[in-house]
Tab-separated table of C-alpha atoms and ligand atoms in Angstrom:
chain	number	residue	atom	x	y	z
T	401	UNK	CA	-22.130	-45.665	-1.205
T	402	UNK	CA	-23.419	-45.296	-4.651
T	403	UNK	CA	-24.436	-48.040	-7.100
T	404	UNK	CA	-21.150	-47.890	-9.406
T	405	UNK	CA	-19.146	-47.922	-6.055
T	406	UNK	CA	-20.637	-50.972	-4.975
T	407	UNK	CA	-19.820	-52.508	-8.617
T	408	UNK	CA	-16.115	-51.108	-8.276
T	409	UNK	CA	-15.417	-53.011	-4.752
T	410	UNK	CA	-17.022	-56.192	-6.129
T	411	UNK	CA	-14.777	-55.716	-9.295
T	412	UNK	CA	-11.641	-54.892	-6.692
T	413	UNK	CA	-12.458	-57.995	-4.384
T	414	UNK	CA	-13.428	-60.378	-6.584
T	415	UNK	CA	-11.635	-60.044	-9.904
T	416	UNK	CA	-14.730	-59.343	-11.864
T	417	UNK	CA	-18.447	-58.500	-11.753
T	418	UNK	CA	-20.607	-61.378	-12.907
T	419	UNK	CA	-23.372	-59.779	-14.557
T	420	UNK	CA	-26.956	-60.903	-15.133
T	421	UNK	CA	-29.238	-59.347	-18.261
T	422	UNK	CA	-32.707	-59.951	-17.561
T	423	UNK	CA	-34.889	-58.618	-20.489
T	424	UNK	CA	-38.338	-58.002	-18.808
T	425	UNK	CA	-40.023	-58.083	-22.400
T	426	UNK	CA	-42.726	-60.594	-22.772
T	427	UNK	CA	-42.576	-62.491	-19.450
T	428	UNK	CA	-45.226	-63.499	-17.285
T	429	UNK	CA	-44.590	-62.864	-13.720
T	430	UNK	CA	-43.812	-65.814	-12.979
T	431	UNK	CA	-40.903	-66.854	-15.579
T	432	UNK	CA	-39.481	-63.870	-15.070
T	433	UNK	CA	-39.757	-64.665	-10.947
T	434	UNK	CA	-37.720	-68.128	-11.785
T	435	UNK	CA	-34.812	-66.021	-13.511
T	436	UNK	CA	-34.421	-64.106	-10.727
T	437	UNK	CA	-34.352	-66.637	-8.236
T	438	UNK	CA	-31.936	-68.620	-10.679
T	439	UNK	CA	-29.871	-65.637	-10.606
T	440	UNK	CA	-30.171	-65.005	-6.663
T	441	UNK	CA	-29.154	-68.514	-6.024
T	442	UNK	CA	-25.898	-68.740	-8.707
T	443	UNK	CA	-23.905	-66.388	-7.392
T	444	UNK	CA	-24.286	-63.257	-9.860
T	445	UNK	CA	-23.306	-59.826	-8.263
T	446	UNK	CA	-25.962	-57.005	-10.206
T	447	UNK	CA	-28.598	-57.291	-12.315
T	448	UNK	CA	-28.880	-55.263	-15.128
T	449	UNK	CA	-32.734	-54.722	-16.589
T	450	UNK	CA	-33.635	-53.378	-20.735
T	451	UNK	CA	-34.244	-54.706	-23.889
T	452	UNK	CA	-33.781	-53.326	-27.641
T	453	UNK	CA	-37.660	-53.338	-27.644
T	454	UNK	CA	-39.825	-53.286	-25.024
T	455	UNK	CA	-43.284	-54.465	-26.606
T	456	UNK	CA	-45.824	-53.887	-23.750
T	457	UNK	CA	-46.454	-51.448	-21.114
T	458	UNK	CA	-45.389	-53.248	-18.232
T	459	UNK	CA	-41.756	-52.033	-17.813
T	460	UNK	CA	-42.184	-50.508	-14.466
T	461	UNK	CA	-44.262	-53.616	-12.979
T	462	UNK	CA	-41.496	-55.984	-14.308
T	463	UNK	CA	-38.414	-53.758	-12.566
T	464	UNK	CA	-40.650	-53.459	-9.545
T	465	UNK	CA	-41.311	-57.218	-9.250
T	466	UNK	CA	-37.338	-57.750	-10.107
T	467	UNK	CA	-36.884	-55.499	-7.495
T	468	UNK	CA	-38.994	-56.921	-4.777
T	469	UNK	CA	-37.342	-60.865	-5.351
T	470	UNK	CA	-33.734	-59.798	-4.822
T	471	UNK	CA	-31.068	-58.211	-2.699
T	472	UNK	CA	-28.795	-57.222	-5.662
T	473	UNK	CA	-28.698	-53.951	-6.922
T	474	UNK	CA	-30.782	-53.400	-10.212
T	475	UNK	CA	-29.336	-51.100	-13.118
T	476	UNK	CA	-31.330	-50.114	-16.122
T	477	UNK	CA	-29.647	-51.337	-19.063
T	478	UNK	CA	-31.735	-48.854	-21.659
T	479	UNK	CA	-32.963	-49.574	-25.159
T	480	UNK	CA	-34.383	-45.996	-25.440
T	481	UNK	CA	-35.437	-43.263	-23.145
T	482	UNK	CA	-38.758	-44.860	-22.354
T	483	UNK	CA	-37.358	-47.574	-20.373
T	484	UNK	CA	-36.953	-45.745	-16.640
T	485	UNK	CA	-38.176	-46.541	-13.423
T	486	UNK	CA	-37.607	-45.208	-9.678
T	487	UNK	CA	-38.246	-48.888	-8.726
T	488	UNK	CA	-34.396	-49.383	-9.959
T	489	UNK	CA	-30.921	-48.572	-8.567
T	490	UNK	CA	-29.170	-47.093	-10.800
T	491	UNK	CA	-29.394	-46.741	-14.753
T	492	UNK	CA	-26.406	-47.159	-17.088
T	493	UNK	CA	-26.654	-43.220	-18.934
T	494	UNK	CA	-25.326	-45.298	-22.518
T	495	UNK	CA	-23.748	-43.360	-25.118
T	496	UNK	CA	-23.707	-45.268	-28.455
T	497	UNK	CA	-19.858	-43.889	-29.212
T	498	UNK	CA	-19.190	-46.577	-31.983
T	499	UNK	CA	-22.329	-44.841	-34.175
T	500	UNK	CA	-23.131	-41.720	-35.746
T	501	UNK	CA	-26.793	-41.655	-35.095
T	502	UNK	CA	-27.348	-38.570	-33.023
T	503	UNK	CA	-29.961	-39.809	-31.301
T	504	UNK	CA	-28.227	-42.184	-29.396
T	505	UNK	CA	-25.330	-39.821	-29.262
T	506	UNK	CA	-27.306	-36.806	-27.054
T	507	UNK	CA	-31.292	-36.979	-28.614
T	508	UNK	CA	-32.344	-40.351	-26.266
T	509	UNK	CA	-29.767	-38.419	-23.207
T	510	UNK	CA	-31.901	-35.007	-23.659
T	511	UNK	CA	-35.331	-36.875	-23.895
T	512	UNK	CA	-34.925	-38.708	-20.787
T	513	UNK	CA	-32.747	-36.644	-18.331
T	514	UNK	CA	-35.118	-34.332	-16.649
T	515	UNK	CA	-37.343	-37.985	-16.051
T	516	UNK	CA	-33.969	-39.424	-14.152
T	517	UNK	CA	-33.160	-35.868	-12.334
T	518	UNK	CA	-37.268	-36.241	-11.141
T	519	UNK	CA	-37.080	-40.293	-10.345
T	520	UNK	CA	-33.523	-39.238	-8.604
T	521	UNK	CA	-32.212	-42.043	-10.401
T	522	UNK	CA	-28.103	-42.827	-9.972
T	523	UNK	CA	-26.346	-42.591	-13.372
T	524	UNK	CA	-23.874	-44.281	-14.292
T	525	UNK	CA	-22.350	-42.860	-17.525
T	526	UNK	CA	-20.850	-45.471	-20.135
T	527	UNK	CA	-19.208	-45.708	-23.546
T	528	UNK	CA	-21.244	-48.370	-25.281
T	529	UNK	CA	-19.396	-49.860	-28.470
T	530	UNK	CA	-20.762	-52.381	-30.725
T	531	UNK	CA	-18.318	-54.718	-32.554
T	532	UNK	CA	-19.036	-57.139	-35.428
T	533	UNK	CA	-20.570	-60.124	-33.205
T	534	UNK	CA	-20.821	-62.694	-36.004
T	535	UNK	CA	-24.789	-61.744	-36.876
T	536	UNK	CA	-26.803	-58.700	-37.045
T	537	UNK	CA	-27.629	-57.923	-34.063
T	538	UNK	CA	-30.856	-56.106	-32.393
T	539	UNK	CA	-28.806	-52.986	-31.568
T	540	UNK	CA	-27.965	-52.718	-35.054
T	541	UNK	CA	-31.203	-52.609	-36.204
T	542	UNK	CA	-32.675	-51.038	-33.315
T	543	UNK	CA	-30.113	-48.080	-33.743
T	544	UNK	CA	-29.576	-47.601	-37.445
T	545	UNK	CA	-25.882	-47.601	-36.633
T	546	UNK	CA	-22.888	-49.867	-38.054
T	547	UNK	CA	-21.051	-51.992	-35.402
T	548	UNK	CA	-16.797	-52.099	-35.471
T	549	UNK	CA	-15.225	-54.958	-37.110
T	550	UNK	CA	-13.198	-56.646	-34.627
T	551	UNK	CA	-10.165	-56.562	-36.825
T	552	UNK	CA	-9.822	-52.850	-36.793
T	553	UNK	CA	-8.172	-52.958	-33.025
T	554	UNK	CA	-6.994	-49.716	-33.514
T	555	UNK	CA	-10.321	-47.857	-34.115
T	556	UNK	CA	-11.515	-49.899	-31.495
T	557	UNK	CA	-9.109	-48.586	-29.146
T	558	UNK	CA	-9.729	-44.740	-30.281
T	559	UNK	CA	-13.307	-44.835	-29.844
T	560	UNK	CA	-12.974	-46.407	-26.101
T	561	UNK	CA	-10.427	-43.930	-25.105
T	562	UNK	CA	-12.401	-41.099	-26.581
T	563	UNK	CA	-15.409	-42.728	-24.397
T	564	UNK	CA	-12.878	-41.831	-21.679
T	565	UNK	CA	-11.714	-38.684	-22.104
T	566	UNK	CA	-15.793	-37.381	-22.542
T	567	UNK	CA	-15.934	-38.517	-18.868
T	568	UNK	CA	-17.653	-41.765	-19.307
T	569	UNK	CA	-17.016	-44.301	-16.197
T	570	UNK	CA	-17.030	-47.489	-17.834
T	571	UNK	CA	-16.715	-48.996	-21.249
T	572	UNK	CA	-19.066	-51.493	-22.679
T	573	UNK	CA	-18.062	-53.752	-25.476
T	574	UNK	CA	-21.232	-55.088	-27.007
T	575	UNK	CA	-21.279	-57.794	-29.598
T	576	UNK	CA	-25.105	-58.384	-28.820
T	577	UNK	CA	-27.388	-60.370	-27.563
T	578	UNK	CA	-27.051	-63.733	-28.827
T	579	UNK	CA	-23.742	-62.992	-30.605
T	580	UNK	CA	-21.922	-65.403	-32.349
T	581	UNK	CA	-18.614	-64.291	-31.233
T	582	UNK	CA	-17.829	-62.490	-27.779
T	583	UNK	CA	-15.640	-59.280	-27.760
T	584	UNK	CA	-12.172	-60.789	-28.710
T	585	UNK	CA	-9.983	-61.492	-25.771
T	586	UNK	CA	-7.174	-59.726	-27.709
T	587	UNK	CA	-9.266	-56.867	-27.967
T	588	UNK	CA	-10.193	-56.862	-24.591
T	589	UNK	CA	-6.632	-57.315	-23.268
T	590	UNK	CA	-5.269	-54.131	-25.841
T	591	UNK	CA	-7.706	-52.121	-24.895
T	592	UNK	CA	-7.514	-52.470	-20.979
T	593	UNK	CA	-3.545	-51.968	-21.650
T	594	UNK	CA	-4.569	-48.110	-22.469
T	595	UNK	CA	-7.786	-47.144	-20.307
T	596	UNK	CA	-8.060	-46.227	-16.790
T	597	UNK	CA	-11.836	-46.842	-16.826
T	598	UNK	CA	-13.845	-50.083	-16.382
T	599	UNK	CA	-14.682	-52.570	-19.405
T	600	UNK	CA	-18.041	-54.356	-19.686
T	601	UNK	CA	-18.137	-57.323	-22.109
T	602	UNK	CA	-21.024	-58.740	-23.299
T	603	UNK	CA	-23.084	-60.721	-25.681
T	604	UNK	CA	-22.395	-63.941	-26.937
T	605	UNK	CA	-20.253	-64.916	-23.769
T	606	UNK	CA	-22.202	-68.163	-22.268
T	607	UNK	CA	-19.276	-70.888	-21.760
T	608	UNK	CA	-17.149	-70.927	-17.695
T	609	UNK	CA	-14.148	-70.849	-20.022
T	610	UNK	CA	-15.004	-67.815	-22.177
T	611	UNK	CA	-15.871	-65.629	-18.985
T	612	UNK	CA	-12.173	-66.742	-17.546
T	613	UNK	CA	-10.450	-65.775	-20.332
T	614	UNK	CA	-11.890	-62.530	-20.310
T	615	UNK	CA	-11.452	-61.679	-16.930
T	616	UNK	CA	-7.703	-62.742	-17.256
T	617	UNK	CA	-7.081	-60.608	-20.486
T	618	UNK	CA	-9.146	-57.483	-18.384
T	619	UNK	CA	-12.945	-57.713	-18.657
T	620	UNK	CA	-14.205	-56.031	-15.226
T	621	UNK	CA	-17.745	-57.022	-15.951
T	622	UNK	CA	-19.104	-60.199	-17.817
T	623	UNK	CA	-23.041	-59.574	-18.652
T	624	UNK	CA	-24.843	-62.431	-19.655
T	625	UNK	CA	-28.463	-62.560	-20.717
T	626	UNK	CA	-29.169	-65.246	-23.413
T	627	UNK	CA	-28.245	-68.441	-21.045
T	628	UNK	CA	-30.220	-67.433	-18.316
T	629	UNK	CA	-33.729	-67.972	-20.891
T	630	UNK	CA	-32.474	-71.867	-21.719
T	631	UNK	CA	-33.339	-72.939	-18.735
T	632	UNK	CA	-29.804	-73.468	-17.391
T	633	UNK	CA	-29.325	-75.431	-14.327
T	634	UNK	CA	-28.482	-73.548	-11.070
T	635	UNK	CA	-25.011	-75.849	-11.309
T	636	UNK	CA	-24.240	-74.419	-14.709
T	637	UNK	CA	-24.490	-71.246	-13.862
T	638	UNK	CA	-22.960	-71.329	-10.566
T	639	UNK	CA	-19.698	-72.474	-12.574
T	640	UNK	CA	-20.157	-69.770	-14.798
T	641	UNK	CA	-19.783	-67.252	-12.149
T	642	UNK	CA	-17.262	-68.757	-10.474
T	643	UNK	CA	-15.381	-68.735	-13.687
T	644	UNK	CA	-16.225	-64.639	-13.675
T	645	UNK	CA	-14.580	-64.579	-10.429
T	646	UNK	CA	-11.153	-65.114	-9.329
S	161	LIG	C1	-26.713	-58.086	-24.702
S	161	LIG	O1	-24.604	-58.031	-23.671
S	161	LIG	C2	-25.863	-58.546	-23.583
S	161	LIG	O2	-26.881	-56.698	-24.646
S	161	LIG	C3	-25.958	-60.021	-23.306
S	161	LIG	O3	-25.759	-60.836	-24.422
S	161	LIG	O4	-27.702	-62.372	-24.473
S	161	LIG	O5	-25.576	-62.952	-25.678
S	161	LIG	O6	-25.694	-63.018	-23.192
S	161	LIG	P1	-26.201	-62.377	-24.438
């Protein structure tokens, strides 16, 4: 069974897939070894690895370590085409559809392609949309592209079904890292009312009730990355994914 249909039972038996971000940038091994045995121990289902900026060379060592401490499945969550790795599952093949910068359009997609067809890496291809999260966010800046206000529901809505009809599998709605305000729920719930495909929320979703709310209105994944670097308590976040989940 491949890597997105391991996500897609999870997401059929349990509601939704409870999601955990681990950015490998500047962490020692062994901070980033408590994450992941926080995240082993709370009940999350995948873990998805990347950063906007990667500031070291010591991407592969940190996905390999990740690797080694856990039984979930580990999916490259890319920042550019630099961060790849045979040490992971699968790698989410992003498409920055809400943009117009060409290079995360096809240029990062061309660059990095004949590394993943070498490393015989799954891909997983997804319609990544940034909305107006309340503060600028890294992808912003990071991309040189111009997230969707929330308000516009409509645009929204044509931009995630033309991620659909390209052929993407899944649709992420990103309000970034550390985000002030999570995807709406209305948006989320108007949006699942038209696509056939998957939607990813994340950024800015850290509370139980949040992730519940989503899931009812038709999040399939919840990603969260921020919490897990407060030093949560295994309780906390044990609620939080049972919120995730039905
Ligand atoms: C960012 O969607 C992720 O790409 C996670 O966001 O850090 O706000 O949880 P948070």
């Amino acid at each position: 069974m491949s890597v997105f249909q391991t996500l897609e039972s999870v997401r059929k038996d349990k509601g939704c897939v409870a999601v955990a971000l681990i950015d490998p940038d500047k962490k020692n091994d062994s901070a980033l070894s408590n994450i992941v045995s926080l995240v082993n121990d709370s009940g999350f289902d995948v873990i998805f690895v990347g950063g906007s900026l990667i500031s070291d060379n010591a991407f592969e060592s940190r996905i390999q370590l990740i690797k080694e401490n856990t039984d979930l499945p580990v999916v490259i969550f890319p920042g550019s085409s630099n961060q790849l790795s045979a040490n992971a599952d699968a790698i989410l093949f992003l498409s920055l559809i809400s943009g117009r910068n060409p290079q995360y359009l096809i240029g990062e997609h061309v660059k990095s392609a004949p590394v993943i067809y070498n490393l015989n890496l799954e891909t997983i291809a997804t319609a990544y949309i940034l909305l107006e999260g309340g503060n600028r966010s890294s992808v912003e800046i990071m991309s040189n592209t111009t997230p969707l206000p929330m308000n516009k529901r409509d645009i929204i809505l044509a931009h995630a079904l033309a991620g659909q009809f390209l052929g993407n599998k899944m649709v992420f709605l990103e309000a970034g890292s550390g985000a002030e305000n999570h995807a709406a729920v209305d948006i989320v719930s108007y949006l699942h009312s038209h696509l056939d495909i998957p939607i990813i929320v994340g950024g800015g979703v850290h509370s139980p009730a949040s992730a519940a709310d989503l899931r009812k209105n038709g999040a399939g994944y919840i990603v969260t990355g921020t919490q897990l670097e407060q030093n949560p308590t295994l309780n906390d976040l044990k609620m939080f994914t049972d919120f995730i989940h039905h």
